[in-house]
Short mmCIF file of C-alpha atoms and ligand atoms in Angstrom, two decimals:
data_model
loop_
_atom_site.label_atom_id
_atom_site.label_comp_id
_atom_site.label_asym_id
_atom_site.label_seq_id
_atom_site.Cartn_x
_atom_site.Cartn_y
_atom_site.Cartn_z
CA MET A 476 -10.32 37.50 -2.39
CA VAL A 477 -9.01 35.96 -5.54
CA GLU A 478 -10.79 32.63 -6.86
CA ASP A 479 -8.15 29.73 -7.11
CA ALA A 480 -8.64 28.97 -10.91
CA ARG A 481 -7.34 25.38 -10.76
CA PRO A 482 -9.54 22.65 -11.77
CA HIS A 483 -11.15 20.91 -8.58
CA PRO A 484 -9.58 17.57 -8.31
CA PHE A 485 -12.71 15.58 -7.70
CA ARG A 486 -15.36 17.76 -9.51
CA GLN A 487 -16.16 15.15 -12.17
CA ARG A 488 -18.07 12.25 -10.94
CA ARG A 489 -17.99 9.36 -13.43
CA ARG A 490 -20.24 6.71 -13.64
CA GLY A 491 -19.36 3.69 -15.87
CA TYR A 492 -15.70 4.96 -15.84
CA ARG A 493 -13.43 3.82 -18.57
CA PRO A 494 -9.94 4.75 -18.01
CA LEU A 495 -8.60 7.19 -20.83
CA ALA A 496 -5.10 7.75 -21.78
CA LYS A 497 -5.42 11.46 -22.27
CA ILE A 498 -5.19 14.58 -20.44
CA THR A 499 -8.30 15.00 -17.83
CA PRO A 500 -9.34 18.13 -15.91
CA VAL A 501 -8.24 16.17 -12.84
CA GLN A 502 -5.19 17.66 -10.88
CA HIS A 503 -2.16 15.58 -11.58
CA ASP A 504 -0.28 17.43 -9.14
CA LEU A 505 -2.36 16.93 -6.04
CA ASN A 506 -0.25 15.72 -3.19
CA ALA A 507 -2.30 12.42 -2.89
CA ASP A 508 -0.61 9.74 -0.43
CA LEU A 509 -2.29 6.83 -0.98
CA HIS A 510 -0.12 4.18 0.50
CA SER A 511 0.83 4.30 4.27
CA HIS A 512 1.10 2.13 7.34
CA SER A 513 -0.10 2.54 10.80
CA THR A 514 0.58 0.43 14.19
CA ALA A 515 -2.19 -1.83 13.02
CA SER A 516 0.30 -3.48 10.80
CA ASP A 517 3.90 -2.82 10.55
CA GLY A 518 4.11 1.16 10.89
CA THR A 519 5.38 2.49 13.96
CA LEU A 520 3.03 5.59 14.46
CA ASP A 521 -0.62 5.34 15.25
CA ALA A 522 -3.31 6.72 13.21
CA ALA A 523 -3.96 10.08 14.71
CA THR A 524 -0.36 10.63 14.68
CA LEU A 525 -0.31 9.62 11.09
CA ALA A 526 -2.89 12.09 10.13
CA THR A 527 -1.46 15.17 11.88
CA ARG A 528 2.09 14.26 10.34
CA ALA A 529 0.12 13.90 6.76
CA LYS A 530 -1.34 17.35 7.31
CA ALA A 531 1.86 19.10 8.40
CA ASN A 532 3.87 17.61 5.33
CA GLY A 533 1.27 19.02 3.00
CA VAL A 534 -0.83 16.01 1.91
CA GLU A 535 -4.20 16.88 0.22
CA LEU A 536 -5.60 13.55 0.02
CA TRP A 537 -4.70 10.48 2.28
CA ALA A 538 -5.11 6.83 2.54
CA LEU A 539 -4.31 4.54 5.26
CA THR A 540 -3.30 1.02 3.91
CA ASP A 541 -2.60 -1.44 6.48
CA HIS A 542 -1.52 -4.86 5.71
CA ASP A 543 -4.33 -7.48 5.67
CA GLU A 544 -5.93 -5.29 8.30
CA LEU A 545 -8.79 -2.67 8.79
CA ALA A 546 -8.90 -2.07 12.21
CA ALA A 547 -7.12 1.27 12.21
CA LEU A 548 -9.38 2.95 9.52
CA PRO A 549 -12.38 4.57 11.84
CA ALA A 550 -9.49 6.10 13.92
CA ALA A 551 -7.71 7.20 10.85
CA ARG A 552 -10.71 8.96 9.28
CA ALA A 553 -11.54 10.53 12.51
CA ALA A 554 -8.41 12.16 12.63
CA ALA A 555 -8.32 13.13 9.41
CA GLU A 556 -11.38 14.77 9.85
CA ARG A 557 -10.19 16.75 12.79
CA ALA A 558 -7.21 17.76 10.59
CA GLY A 559 -9.32 18.82 7.55
CA LEU A 560 -7.55 16.12 5.52
CA PRO A 561 -9.58 14.55 2.53
CA PHE A 562 -9.33 10.57 3.31
CA VAL A 563 -10.07 7.32 1.64
CA ASP A 564 -10.19 3.99 3.52
CA GLY A 565 -7.52 1.45 2.12
CA VAL A 566 -5.83 -1.82 2.73
CA GLU A 567 -2.70 -3.76 1.25
CA ILE A 568 -3.87 -7.15 0.95
CA SER A 569 -0.94 -9.98 0.35
CA VAL A 570 -1.22 -11.97 -2.60
CA THR A 571 0.54 -14.94 -4.01
CA PHE A 572 1.19 -15.00 -7.48
CA ALA A 573 3.29 -17.12 -9.74
CA GLY A 574 5.23 -18.39 -6.58
CA THR A 575 5.93 -14.60 -5.75
CA THR A 576 4.31 -12.49 -3.24
CA VAL A 577 2.42 -9.61 -4.61
CA HIS A 578 0.74 -6.63 -3.02
CA ILE A 579 -2.47 -5.14 -4.01
CA VAL A 580 -3.84 -2.04 -2.43
CA GLY A 581 -7.73 -1.49 -2.23
CA LEU A 582 -8.43 1.96 -2.26
CA GLY A 583 -12.07 3.73 -1.37
CA ILE A 584 -13.18 0.48 0.32
CA ASP A 585 -16.05 0.26 2.66
CA PRO A 586 -14.31 -0.95 5.95
CA ALA A 587 -17.39 -2.65 6.89
CA ASN A 588 -17.63 -5.05 4.03
CA ASP A 589 -18.78 -8.50 5.08
CA GLU A 590 -16.76 -10.25 2.12
CA LEU A 591 -13.77 -8.18 2.43
CA VAL A 592 -13.59 -8.37 6.31
CA ALA A 593 -14.12 -11.98 6.12
CA GLY A 594 -11.33 -12.55 3.18
CA ILE A 595 -8.35 -10.63 5.03
CA ALA A 596 -9.21 -12.16 8.09
CA GLU A 597 -8.48 -15.60 6.41
CA VAL A 598 -4.93 -13.69 4.93
CA ARG A 599 -4.36 -12.77 8.41
CA ALA A 600 -4.93 -16.04 10.17
CA GLY A 601 -1.88 -17.67 8.74
CA ARG A 602 0.54 -15.22 10.14
CA GLU A 603 0.89 -16.37 13.73
CA GLU A 604 2.14 -19.97 12.71
CA ARG A 605 4.17 -18.37 9.92
CA ALA A 606 6.06 -16.27 12.66
CA ARG A 607 6.67 -19.34 14.80
CA GLN A 608 8.41 -21.11 11.75
CA MET A 609 10.41 -18.15 11.20
CA GLY A 610 11.32 -18.04 14.60
CA ASP A 611 12.23 -21.83 14.60
CA GLY A 612 14.21 -21.09 11.39
CA LEU A 613 16.08 -18.43 13.26
CA ALA A 614 16.83 -20.45 15.97
CA GLN A 615 18.89 -22.96 13.73
CA VAL A 616 21.30 -20.21 13.29
CA GLY A 617 21.70 -19.48 16.83
CA ILE A 618 19.29 -16.57 17.22
CA LYS A 619 16.95 -17.43 20.28
CA GLY A 620 13.59 -15.99 21.11
CA ALA A 621 12.98 -14.20 17.90
CA TYR A 622 9.41 -15.12 17.66
CA GLU A 623 8.72 -14.23 21.15
CA GLY A 624 11.08 -11.14 20.28
CA ALA A 625 9.26 -9.95 17.03
CA MET A 626 5.76 -10.24 19.16
CA LYS A 627 7.08 -7.53 21.52
CA PHE A 628 7.45 -5.28 18.37
CA ALA A 629 4.12 -6.10 16.97
CA PRO A 630 1.59 -3.68 18.57
CA ASN A 631 -1.29 -5.61 16.93
CA PRO A 632 -0.68 -9.51 17.99
CA HIS A 633 -2.64 -10.58 14.78
CA LEU A 634 -0.60 -8.93 12.43
CA VAL A 635 2.96 -10.15 13.07
CA SER A 636 5.20 -9.30 9.94
CA ARG A 637 8.78 -9.85 8.95
CA THR A 638 9.04 -6.17 9.67
CA HIS A 639 8.51 -6.74 13.40
CA PHE A 640 11.40 -9.69 13.02
CA GLY A 641 13.59 -7.06 11.53
CA ARG A 642 13.14 -4.59 14.22
CA PHE A 643 13.77 -7.24 16.73
CA LEU A 644 16.86 -8.44 14.93
CA VAL A 645 18.12 -4.81 14.78
CA ALA A 646 17.46 -3.97 18.27
CA GLY A 647 19.38 -6.92 19.36
CA GLY A 648 22.43 -6.09 17.29
CA ILE A 649 22.26 -9.01 15.17
CA ALA A 650 22.25 -6.47 12.08
CA PRO A 651 23.13 -2.81 11.57
CA ASP A 652 19.86 -1.89 9.91
CA MET A 653 16.48 -2.87 8.34
CA HIS A 654 18.05 -3.29 4.84
CA THR A 655 20.48 -5.76 5.91
CA VAL A 656 18.61 -7.81 8.48
CA PHE A 657 16.25 -8.67 5.51
CA ARG A 658 19.22 -9.35 2.99
CA ARG A 659 20.61 -11.58 5.54
CA TYR A 660 17.87 -12.96 7.49
CA LEU A 661 14.44 -12.48 6.06
CA THR A 662 14.29 -12.87 2.24
CA GLU A 663 14.14 -16.01 0.08
CA GLY A 664 16.68 -18.62 1.03
CA LYS A 665 17.44 -16.95 4.20
CA PRO A 666 17.29 -18.63 7.53
CA GLY A 667 14.17 -16.67 8.83
CA TYR A 668 12.20 -16.99 5.60
CA VAL A 669 9.32 -19.18 5.23
CA GLU A 670 7.22 -19.86 2.05
CA HIS A 671 3.86 -18.63 2.77
CA ARG A 672 0.53 -18.91 0.48
CA TRP A 673 -1.33 -15.64 0.77
CA ALA A 674 -4.41 -15.00 -1.08
CA ARG A 675 -5.37 -15.38 -4.62
CA LEU A 676 -4.95 -12.82 -7.01
CA GLY A 677 -8.64 -12.94 -8.00
CA ASP A 678 -9.72 -13.01 -4.65
CA ALA A 679 -8.05 -9.89 -3.47
CA VAL A 680 -9.35 -8.24 -6.30
CA ARG A 681 -12.99 -9.46 -6.02
CA TRP A 682 -13.00 -8.53 -2.16
CA ILE A 683 -11.86 -5.05 -2.80
CA ARG A 684 -14.42 -4.93 -5.72
CA ALA A 685 -17.06 -6.20 -3.45
CA ALA A 686 -16.42 -3.18 -0.65
CA GLY A 687 -17.04 -0.80 -3.51
CA GLY A 688 -12.95 -0.14 -3.91
CA VAL A 689 -10.53 0.34 -6.58
CA ALA A 690 -7.78 -2.53 -6.91
CA VAL A 691 -4.36 -1.36 -7.50
CA ILE A 692 -1.17 -3.33 -7.98
CA ALA A 693 1.40 -1.99 -5.44
CA HIS A 694 4.87 -0.90 -6.24
CA PRO A 695 5.25 -3.17 -9.11
CA GLY A 696 8.94 -2.30 -9.54
CA ARG A 697 9.70 -4.55 -6.31
CA TYR A 698 8.87 -8.02 -7.75
CA LYS A 699 11.35 -10.09 -9.41
CA PHE A 700 9.37 -11.12 -12.26
CA THR A 701 10.22 -11.93 -15.76
CA PRO A 702 8.88 -9.96 -18.23
CA THR A 703 6.35 -12.67 -19.32
CA GLU A 704 5.31 -13.20 -15.37
CA GLU A 705 4.94 -9.31 -15.11
CA TYR A 706 2.78 -9.17 -18.29
CA ALA A 707 0.65 -12.04 -16.94
CA LEU A 708 0.32 -10.13 -13.51
CA PHE A 709 -1.15 -7.22 -15.44
CA SER A 710 -3.27 -9.00 -17.67
CA GLU A 711 -4.81 -11.37 -15.06
CA PHE A 712 -5.12 -8.61 -12.53
CA GLN A 713 -7.30 -6.82 -15.18
CA ALA A 714 -9.29 -9.73 -16.41
CA HIS A 715 -10.40 -9.92 -12.56
CA GLY A 716 -11.49 -6.24 -12.49
CA GLY A 717 -8.35 -4.69 -11.40
CA GLU A 718 -8.26 -1.10 -12.23
CA GLY A 719 -5.00 0.71 -11.20
CA VAL A 720 -1.51 0.57 -10.91
CA GLU A 721 0.85 2.61 -8.61
CA VAL A 722 3.43 4.56 -10.63
CA VAL A 723 5.11 6.77 -7.99
CA THR A 724 6.16 5.20 -4.68
CA GLY A 725 8.61 5.14 -2.23
CA SER A 726 10.30 1.93 -3.93
CA HIS A 727 10.17 3.11 -7.49
CA HIS A 728 13.22 5.20 -9.07
CA ALA A 729 13.15 7.24 -11.95
CA GLY A 730 13.33 4.13 -14.50
CA ASP A 731 10.37 2.41 -12.52
CA ILE A 732 8.33 5.70 -12.79
CA ALA A 733 8.74 5.83 -16.64
CA LYS A 734 8.42 2.15 -17.15
CA TYR A 735 5.08 1.87 -15.07
CA THR A 736 3.71 5.12 -16.63
CA ASP A 737 4.18 3.36 -20.05
CA MET A 738 2.39 0.13 -18.40
CA ALA A 739 -0.48 2.18 -16.99
CA LEU A 740 -0.95 3.43 -20.59
CA GLU A 741 -0.56 0.51 -22.28
CA PHE A 742 -3.10 -1.49 -20.06
CA GLY A 743 -5.36 1.71 -19.66
CA LEU A 744 -4.86 1.43 -15.74
CA LEU A 745 -5.41 4.36 -13.46
CA ALA A 746 -2.46 5.52 -11.63
CA SER A 747 -1.63 5.97 -8.06
CA ARG A 748 0.76 7.63 -6.23
CA GLY A 749 1.85 6.92 -2.36
CA SER A 750 4.93 6.87 -0.09
CA ASP A 751 4.40 3.43 1.52
CA PHE A 752 5.87 5.35 4.97
CA HIS A 753 5.90 2.82 7.87
CA ASP A 754 8.62 5.11 10.36
CA PRO A 755 10.25 8.37 10.01
CA GLU A 756 13.80 6.59 10.17
CA GLU A 757 13.23 3.18 7.87
CA SER A 758 11.14 4.65 5.16
CA ARG A 759 12.67 6.15 2.29
CA LEU A 760 9.78 8.64 1.89
CA ASP A 761 7.82 10.28 4.35
CA LEU A 762 4.03 11.00 4.33
CA GLY A 763 3.66 13.25 1.19
CA LEU A 764 6.29 11.72 -0.63
CA LYS A 765 8.76 14.04 1.19
CA PRO A 766 11.60 14.95 0.19
CA ASN A 767 11.02 13.80 -3.38
CA PRO A 768 7.10 14.54 -4.32
CA LEU A 769 7.04 13.66 -7.70
CA ALA A 770 3.85 14.37 -9.74
CA LEU A 771 2.15 11.76 -11.90
CA SER A 772 2.72 12.22 -15.58
CA LEU A 773 -0.05 14.29 -17.34
CA ARG A 774 -0.64 11.35 -19.88
CA LEU A 775 -1.99 9.36 -16.75
CA THR A 776 -5.40 9.35 -15.33
CA PRO A 777 -4.93 9.46 -11.43
CA VAL A 778 -7.01 7.11 -9.63
CA TRP A 779 -8.49 10.00 -7.57
CA SER A 780 -10.65 10.78 -10.57
CA ARG A 781 -12.61 8.00 -9.52
CA TRP A 782 -13.90 9.82 -6.28
CA SER A 783 -16.11 12.72 -6.11
CA GLU A 784 -15.68 15.97 -4.40
CA ALA A 785 -18.58 14.67 -1.99
CA ASP A 786 -16.84 11.68 -1.43
CA LEU A 787 -13.87 13.28 -0.10
CA ARG A 788 -15.27 15.96 1.62
CA THR A 789 -14.49 16.26 5.57
CA PRO A 790 -16.42 18.39 7.87
CA ARG A 791 -13.73 21.03 8.16
CA ALA A 792 -12.19 20.84 4.95
CA ALA A 793 -15.45 21.66 3.35
CA SER A 794 -15.88 25.01 5.63
P1 AMP B 1789 5.29 -9.39 5.46
O1 AMP B 1789 4.01 -9.34 5.09
O2 AMP B 1789 5.49 -10.02 6.90
O3 AMP B 1789 6.13 -10.50 4.61
O4 AMP B 1789 6.11 -8.46 5.63
C1 AMP B 1789 6.49 -7.50 4.31
C2 AMP B 1789 6.96 -6.20 4.78
O5 AMP B 1789 8.42 -6.28 5.05
C3 AMP B 1789 7.08 -5.06 3.78
O6 AMP B 1789 5.52 -4.46 3.70
C4 AMP B 1789 7.94 -4.16 4.17
O7 AMP B 1789 7.19 -3.33 5.18
C5 AMP B 1789 8.85 -5.01 4.90
N1 AMP B 1789 9.83 -5.30 3.87
C6 AMP B 1789 10.34 -6.21 2.86
N2 AMP B 1789 11.36 -6.11 2.19
C7 AMP B 1789 11.85 -5.02 3.09
C8 AMP B 1789 13.59 -4.48 2.92
N3 AMP B 1789 14.64 -5.09 2.19
N4 AMP B 1789 13.73 -3.58 3.96
C9 AMP B 1789 12.90 -3.03 4.60
N5 AMP B 1789 11.38 -3.73 5.03
C10 AMP B 1789 11.25 -4.40 4.12
MN1 MN B 1790 5.11 -2.89 5.11
MN1 MN B 1791 3.86 -3.53 -0.05
MN1 MN B 1792 2.93 -1.00 1.89
#
């Protein structure tokens, strides 16, 4: 049998890590998918189904990152172990920064950490009242029963999101698809949109770090910031102890990938990669970033350089 000569991605254990803007022995073309959603938030597949799908799609390192929710992580880890799929626990925290909703992904977190558990419970708590107000807004333009309808689409009653309203409105023929329903009803200035105050940036980063995780700015190309506001986001994020940024994600096109590769290097941030998969029909990329599994630039330091082989070993994967 011929030995695989490629350097193992997780061989290096780093203590007192400082991001380096140079080539590292870490495997850049690892099919890491570090951003995905289950039925515990606004995905349509449960954790076990996701694990099987990720494995079948060639994922080599997987993270589940439900919005403001940790409930599916034990099931995801167990299913990943059964599939021989290295797994890291994750979360995607909703934050308000400069009046805009920003998502901060936490990777490699301890899902039992009290500070993280309490912090995101508080973030989740506002969702039900917000959903009622969204229902009221939609009722004013003649769409009845949207709150109850959205709840029927939300398998986790504590985690109702705009996505569940979107699915209800599409199912009712109010709009042809999710993109259109968001544009017409669920974004700023539209009848189903409700201003909401999410977590503070510094709190989200602090909870993630308290739980032993790496904080990562999710899909930065999606925010409508001015260059000054965006610079402030990156600077403040880093000042609070944030360490990474998503460079390759389902919502980034080639121009975004080039831009955030440069930003990661400028700020010395670790680079992450994930599909942001929610549903086979709705999502632009499937698990494993299918059909477009772009690798991170060799100039970047992948976020997975932070975890050792032992951190990521699963019983069957190790054999
Ligand atoms: P919420 O946390 O309730 O504000 O919901 C945010 C979620 O809505 C995001 O995580 C996406 O899954 C989804 N979303 C946001 N914008 C769009 C869009 N234009 N089309 C489809 N889904 C979207
Ligand atoms: Mn979502
Ligand atoms: Mn997001
Ligand atoms: Mn997401």
